[in-house]
PDB file of N, CA and C in Angstrom:
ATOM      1  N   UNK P 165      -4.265   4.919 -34.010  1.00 68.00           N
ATOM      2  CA  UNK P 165      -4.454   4.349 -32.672  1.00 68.00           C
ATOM      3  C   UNK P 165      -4.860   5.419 -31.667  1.00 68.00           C
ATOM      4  N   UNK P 166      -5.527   5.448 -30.436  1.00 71.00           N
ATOM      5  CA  UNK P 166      -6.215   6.049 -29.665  1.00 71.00           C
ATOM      6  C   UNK P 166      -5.308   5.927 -28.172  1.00 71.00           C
ATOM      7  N   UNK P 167      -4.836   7.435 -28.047  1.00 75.00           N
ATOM      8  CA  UNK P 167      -4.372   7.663 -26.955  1.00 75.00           C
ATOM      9  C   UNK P 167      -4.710   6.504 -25.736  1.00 75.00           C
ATOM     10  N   UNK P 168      -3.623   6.143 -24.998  1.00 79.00           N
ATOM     11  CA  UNK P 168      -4.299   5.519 -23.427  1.00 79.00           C
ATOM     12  C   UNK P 168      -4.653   6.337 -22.938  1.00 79.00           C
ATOM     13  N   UNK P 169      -5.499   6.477 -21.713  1.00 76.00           N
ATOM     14  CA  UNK P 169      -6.349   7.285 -21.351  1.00 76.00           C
ATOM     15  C   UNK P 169      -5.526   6.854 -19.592  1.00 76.00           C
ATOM     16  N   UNK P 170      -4.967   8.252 -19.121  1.00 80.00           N
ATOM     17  CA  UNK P 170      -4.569   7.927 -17.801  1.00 80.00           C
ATOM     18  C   UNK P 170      -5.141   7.981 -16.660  1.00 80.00           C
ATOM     19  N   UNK P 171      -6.175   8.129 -17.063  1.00 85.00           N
ATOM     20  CA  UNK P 171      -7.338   7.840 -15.962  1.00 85.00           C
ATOM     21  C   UNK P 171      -7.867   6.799 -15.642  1.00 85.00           C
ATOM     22  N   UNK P 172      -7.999   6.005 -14.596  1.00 84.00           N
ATOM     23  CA  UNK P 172      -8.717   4.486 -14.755  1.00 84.00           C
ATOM     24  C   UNK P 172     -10.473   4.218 -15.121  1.00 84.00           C
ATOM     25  N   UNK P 173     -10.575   3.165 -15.518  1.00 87.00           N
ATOM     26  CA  UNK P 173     -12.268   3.037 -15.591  1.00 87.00           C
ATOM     27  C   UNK P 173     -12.998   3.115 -14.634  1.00 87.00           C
ATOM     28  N   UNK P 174     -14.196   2.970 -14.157  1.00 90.00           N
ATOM     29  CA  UNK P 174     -15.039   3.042 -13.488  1.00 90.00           C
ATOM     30  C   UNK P 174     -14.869   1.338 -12.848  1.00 90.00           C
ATOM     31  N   UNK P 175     -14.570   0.446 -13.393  1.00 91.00           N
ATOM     32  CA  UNK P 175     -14.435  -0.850 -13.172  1.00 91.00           C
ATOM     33  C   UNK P 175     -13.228  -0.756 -12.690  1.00 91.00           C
ATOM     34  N   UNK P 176     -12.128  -0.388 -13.283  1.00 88.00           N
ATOM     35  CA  UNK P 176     -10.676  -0.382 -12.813  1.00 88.00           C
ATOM     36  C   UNK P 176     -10.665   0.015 -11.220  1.00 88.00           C
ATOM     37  N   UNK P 177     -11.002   1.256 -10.997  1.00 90.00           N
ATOM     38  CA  UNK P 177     -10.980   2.006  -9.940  1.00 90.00           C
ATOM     39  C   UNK P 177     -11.944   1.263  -8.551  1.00 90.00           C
ATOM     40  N   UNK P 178     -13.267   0.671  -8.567  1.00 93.00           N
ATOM     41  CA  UNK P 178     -14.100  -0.338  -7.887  1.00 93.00           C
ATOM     42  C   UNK P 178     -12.769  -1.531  -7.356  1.00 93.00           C
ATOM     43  N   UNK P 179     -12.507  -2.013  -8.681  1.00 89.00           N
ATOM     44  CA  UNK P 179     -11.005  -3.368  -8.289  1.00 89.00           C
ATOM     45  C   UNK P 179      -9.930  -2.557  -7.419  1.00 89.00           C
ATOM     46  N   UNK P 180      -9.664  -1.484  -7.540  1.00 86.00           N
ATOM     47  CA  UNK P 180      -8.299  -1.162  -6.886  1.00 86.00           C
ATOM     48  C   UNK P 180      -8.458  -0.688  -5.489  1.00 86.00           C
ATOM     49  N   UNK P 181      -9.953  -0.275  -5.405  1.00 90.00           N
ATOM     50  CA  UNK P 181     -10.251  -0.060  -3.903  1.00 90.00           C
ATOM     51  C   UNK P 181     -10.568  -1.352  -3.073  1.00 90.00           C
ATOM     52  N   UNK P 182     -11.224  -2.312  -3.760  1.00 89.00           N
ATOM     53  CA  UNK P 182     -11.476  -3.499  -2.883  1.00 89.00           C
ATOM     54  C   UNK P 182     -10.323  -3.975  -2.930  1.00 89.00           C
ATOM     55  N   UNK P 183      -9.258  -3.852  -3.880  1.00 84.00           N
ATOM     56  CA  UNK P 183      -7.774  -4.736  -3.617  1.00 84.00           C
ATOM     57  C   UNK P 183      -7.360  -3.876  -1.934  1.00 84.00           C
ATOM     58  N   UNK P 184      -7.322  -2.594  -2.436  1.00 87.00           N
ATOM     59  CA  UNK P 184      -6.910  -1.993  -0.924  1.00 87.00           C
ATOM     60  C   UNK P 184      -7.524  -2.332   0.581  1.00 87.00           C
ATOM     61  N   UNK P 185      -8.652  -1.890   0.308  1.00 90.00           N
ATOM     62  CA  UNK P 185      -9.715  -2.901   1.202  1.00 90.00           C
ATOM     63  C   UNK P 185      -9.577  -4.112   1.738  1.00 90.00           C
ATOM     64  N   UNK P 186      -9.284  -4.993   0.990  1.00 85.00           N
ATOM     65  CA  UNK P 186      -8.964  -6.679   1.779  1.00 85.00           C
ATOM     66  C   UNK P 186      -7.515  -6.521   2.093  1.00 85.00           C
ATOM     67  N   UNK P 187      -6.663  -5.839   1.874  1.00 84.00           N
ATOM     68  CA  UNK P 187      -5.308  -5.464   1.775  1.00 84.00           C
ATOM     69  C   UNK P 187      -4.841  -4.914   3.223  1.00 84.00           C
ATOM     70  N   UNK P 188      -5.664  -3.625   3.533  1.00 87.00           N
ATOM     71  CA  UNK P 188      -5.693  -2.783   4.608  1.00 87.00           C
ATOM     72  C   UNK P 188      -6.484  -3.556   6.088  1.00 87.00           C
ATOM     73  N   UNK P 189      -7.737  -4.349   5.435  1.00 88.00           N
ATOM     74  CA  UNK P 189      -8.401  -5.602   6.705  1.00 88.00           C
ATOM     75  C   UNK P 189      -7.273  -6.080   7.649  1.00 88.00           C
ATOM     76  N   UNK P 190      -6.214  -6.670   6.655  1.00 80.00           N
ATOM     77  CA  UNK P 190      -5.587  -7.666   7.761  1.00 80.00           C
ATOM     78  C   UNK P 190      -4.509  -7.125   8.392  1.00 80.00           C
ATOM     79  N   UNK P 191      -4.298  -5.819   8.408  1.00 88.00           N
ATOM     80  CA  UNK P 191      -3.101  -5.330   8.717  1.00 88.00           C
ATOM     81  C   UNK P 191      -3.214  -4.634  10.783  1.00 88.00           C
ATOM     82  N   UNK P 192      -2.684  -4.490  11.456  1.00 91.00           N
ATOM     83  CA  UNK P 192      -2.843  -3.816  12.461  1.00 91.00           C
ATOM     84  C   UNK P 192      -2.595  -2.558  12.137  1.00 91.00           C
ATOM     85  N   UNK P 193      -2.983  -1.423  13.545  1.00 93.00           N
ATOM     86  CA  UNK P 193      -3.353  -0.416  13.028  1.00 93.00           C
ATOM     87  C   UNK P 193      -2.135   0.453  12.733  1.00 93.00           C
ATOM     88  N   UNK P 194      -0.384   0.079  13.070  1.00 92.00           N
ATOM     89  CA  UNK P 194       0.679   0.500  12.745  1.00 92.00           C
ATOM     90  C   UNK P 194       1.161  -0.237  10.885  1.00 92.00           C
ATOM     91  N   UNK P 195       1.156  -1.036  10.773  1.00 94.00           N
ATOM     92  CA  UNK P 195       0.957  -1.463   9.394  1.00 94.00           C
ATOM     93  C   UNK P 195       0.016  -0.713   8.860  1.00 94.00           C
ATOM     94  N   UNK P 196      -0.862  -0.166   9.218  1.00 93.00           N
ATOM     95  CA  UNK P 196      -1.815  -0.248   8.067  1.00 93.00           C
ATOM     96  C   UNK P 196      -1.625   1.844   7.637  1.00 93.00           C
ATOM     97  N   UNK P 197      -1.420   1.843   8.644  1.00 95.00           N
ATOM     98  CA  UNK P 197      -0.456   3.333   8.427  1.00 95.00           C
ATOM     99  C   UNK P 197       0.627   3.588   7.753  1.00 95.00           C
ATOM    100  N   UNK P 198       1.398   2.618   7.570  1.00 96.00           N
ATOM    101  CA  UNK P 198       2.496   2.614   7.098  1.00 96.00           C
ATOM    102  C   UNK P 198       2.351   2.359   5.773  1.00 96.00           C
ATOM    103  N   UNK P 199       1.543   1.684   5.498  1.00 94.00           N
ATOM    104  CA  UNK P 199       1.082   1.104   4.174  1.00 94.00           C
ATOM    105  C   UNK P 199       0.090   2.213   3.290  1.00 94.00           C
ATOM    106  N   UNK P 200      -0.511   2.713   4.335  1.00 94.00           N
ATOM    107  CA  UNK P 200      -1.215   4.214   3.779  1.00 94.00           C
ATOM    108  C   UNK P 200      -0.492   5.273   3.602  1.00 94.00           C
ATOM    109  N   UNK P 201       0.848   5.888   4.158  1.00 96.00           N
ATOM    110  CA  UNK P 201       1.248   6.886   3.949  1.00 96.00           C
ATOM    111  C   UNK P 201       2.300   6.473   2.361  1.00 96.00           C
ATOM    112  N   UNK P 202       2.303   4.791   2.578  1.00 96.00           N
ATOM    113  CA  UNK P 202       3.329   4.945   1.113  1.00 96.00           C
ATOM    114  C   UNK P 202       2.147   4.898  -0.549  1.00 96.00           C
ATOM    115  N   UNK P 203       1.144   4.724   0.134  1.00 92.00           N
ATOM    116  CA  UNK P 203      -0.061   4.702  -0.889  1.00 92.00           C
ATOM    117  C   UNK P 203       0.158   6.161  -1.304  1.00 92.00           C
ATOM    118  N   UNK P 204       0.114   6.997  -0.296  1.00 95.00           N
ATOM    119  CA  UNK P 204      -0.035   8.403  -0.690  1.00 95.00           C
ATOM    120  C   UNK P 204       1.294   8.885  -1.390  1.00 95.00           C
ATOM    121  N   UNK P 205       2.202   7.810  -1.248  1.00 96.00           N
ATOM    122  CA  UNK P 205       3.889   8.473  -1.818  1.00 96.00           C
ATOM    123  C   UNK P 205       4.164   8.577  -1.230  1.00 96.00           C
ATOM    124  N   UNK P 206       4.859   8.783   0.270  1.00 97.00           N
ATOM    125  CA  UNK P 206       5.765   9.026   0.786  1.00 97.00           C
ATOM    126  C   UNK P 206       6.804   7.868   0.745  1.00 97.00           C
ATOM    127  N   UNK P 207       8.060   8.461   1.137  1.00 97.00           N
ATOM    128  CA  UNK P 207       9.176   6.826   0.865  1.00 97.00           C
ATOM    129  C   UNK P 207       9.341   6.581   2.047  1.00 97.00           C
ATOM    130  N   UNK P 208      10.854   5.803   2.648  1.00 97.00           N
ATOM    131  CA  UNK P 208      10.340   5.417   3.591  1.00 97.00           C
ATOM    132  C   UNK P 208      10.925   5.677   4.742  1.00 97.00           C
ATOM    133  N   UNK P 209      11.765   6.557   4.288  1.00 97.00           N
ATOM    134  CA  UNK P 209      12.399   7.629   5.094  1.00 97.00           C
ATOM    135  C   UNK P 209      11.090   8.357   6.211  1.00 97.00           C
ATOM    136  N   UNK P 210      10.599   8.722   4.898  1.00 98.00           N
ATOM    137  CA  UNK P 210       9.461   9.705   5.590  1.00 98.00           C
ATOM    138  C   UNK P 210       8.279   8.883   6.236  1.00 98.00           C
ATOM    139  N   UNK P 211       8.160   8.057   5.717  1.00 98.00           N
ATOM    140  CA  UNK P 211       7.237   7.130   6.855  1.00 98.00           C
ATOM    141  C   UNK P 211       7.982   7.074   7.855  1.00 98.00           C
ATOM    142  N   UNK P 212       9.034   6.642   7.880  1.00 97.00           N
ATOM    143  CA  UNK P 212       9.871   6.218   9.226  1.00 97.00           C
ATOM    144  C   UNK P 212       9.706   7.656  10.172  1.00 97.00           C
ATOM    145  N   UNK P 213      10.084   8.663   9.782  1.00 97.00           N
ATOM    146  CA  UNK P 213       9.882   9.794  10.454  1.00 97.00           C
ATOM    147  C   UNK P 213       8.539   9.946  10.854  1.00 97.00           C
ATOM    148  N   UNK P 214       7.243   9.875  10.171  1.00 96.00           N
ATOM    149  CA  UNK P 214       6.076  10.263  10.455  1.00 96.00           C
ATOM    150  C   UNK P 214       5.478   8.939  11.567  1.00 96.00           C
ATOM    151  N   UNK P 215       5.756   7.875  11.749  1.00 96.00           N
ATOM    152  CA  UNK P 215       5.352   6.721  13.132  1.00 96.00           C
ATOM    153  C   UNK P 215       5.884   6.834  13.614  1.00 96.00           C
ATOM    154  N   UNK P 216       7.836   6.678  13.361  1.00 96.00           N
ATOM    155  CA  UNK P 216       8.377   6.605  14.822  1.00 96.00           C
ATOM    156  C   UNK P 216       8.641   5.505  14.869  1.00 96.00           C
ATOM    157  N   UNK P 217       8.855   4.454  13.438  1.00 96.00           N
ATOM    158  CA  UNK P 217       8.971   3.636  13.508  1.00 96.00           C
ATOM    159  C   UNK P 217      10.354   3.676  12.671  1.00 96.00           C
ATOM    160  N   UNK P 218      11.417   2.422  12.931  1.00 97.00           N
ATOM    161  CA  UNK P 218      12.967   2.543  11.703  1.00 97.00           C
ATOM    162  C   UNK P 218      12.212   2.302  10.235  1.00 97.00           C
ATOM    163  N   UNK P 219      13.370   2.824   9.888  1.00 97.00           N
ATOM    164  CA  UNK P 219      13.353   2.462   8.020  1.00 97.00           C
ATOM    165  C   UNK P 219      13.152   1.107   8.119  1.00 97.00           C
ATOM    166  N   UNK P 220      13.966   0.316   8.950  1.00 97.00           N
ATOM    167  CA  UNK P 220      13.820  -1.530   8.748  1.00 97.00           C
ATOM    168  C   UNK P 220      12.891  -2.013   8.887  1.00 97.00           C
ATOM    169  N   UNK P 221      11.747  -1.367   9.947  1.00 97.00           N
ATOM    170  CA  UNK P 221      10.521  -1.958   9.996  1.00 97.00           C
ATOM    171  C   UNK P 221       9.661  -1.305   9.117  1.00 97.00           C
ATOM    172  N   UNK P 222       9.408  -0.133   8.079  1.00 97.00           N
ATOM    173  CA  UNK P 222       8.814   0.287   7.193  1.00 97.00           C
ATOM    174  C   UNK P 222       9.147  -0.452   6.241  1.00 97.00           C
ATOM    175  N   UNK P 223      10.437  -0.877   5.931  1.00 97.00           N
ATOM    176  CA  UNK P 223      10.572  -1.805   4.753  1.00 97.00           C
ATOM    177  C   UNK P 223      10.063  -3.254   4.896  1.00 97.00           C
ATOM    178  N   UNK P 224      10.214  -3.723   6.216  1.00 97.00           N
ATOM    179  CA  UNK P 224       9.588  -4.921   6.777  1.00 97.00           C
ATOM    180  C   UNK P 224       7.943  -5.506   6.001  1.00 97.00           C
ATOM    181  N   UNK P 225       6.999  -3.956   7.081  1.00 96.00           N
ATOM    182  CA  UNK P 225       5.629  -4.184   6.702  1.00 96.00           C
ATOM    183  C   UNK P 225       5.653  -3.964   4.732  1.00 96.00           C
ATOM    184  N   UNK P 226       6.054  -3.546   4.461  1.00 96.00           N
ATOM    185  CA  UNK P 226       6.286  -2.983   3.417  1.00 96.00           C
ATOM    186  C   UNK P 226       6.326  -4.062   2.249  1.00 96.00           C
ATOM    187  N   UNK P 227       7.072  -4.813   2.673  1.00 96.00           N
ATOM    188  CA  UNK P 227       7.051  -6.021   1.741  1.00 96.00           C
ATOM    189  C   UNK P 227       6.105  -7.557   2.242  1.00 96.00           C
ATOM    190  N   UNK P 228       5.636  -6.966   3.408  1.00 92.00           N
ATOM    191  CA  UNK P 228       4.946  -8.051   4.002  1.00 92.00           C
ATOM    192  C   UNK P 228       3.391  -7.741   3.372  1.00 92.00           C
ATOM    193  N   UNK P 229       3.422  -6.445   2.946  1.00 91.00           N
ATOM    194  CA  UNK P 229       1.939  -5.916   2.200  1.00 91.00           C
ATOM    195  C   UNK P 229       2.232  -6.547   0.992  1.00 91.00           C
ATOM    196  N   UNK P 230       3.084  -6.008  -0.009  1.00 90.00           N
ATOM    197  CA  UNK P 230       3.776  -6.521  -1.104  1.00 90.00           C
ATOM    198  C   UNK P 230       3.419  -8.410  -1.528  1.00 90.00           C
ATOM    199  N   UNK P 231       3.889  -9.244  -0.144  1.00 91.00           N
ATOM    200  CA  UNK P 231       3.162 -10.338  -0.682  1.00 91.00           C
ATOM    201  C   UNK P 231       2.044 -10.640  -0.364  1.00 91.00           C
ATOM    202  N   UNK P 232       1.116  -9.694   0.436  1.00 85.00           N
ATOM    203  CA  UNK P 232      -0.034 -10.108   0.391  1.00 85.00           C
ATOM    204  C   UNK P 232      -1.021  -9.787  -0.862  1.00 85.00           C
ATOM    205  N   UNK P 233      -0.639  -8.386  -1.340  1.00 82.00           N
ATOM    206  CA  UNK P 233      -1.166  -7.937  -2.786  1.00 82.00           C
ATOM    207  C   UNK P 233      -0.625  -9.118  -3.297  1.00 82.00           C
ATOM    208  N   UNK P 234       0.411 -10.090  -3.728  1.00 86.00           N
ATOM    209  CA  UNK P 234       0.506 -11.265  -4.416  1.00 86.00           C
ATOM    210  C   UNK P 234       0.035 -12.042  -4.112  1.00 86.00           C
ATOM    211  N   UNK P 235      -0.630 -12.578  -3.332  1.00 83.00           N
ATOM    212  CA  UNK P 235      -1.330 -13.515  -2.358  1.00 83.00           C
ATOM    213  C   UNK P 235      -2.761 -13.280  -3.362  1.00 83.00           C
ATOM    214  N   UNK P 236      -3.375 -11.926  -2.895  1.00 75.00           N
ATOM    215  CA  UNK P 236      -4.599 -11.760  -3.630  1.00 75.00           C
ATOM    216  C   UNK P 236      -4.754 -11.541  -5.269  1.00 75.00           C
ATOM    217  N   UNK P 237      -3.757 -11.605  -6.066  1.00 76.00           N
ATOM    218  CA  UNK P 237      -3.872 -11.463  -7.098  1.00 76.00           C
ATOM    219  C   UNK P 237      -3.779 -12.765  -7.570  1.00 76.00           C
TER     220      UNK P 237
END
């Protein structure tokens, strides 16, 4: 059998940016920050520190992204 390959496809990678893309559209511009710094990894501590916004509302948008990625899938 042939190693998985942890790199995504050329197709994979096209899908995961337009998922982000329609994802990131509907968000305002404090959501959509928030939603970008946890893209990059940060948790949400550290988001909370980096807006200025509580942990409660990072977890808020957080899962409000969460069902919209379910929404679009």
């Amino acid at each position: 059998p042939q190693p998985i390959d942890p790199e995504p496809t050329p197709e994979e990678a096209t899908t995961l940016a337009e998922m982000v893309d329609l994802l990131l559209e509907g968000l305002d511009d404090h959501e959509r920050s928030i939603v970008t710094l946890r893209l990059q990894g940060l948790t949400a501590p550290e988001i909370s520190d980096e807006v200025g916004y509580t942990e409660r509302t990072v977890h808020r948008v957080l899962a409000r992204a969460r069902k919209r990625i379910e929404k679009l899938l």
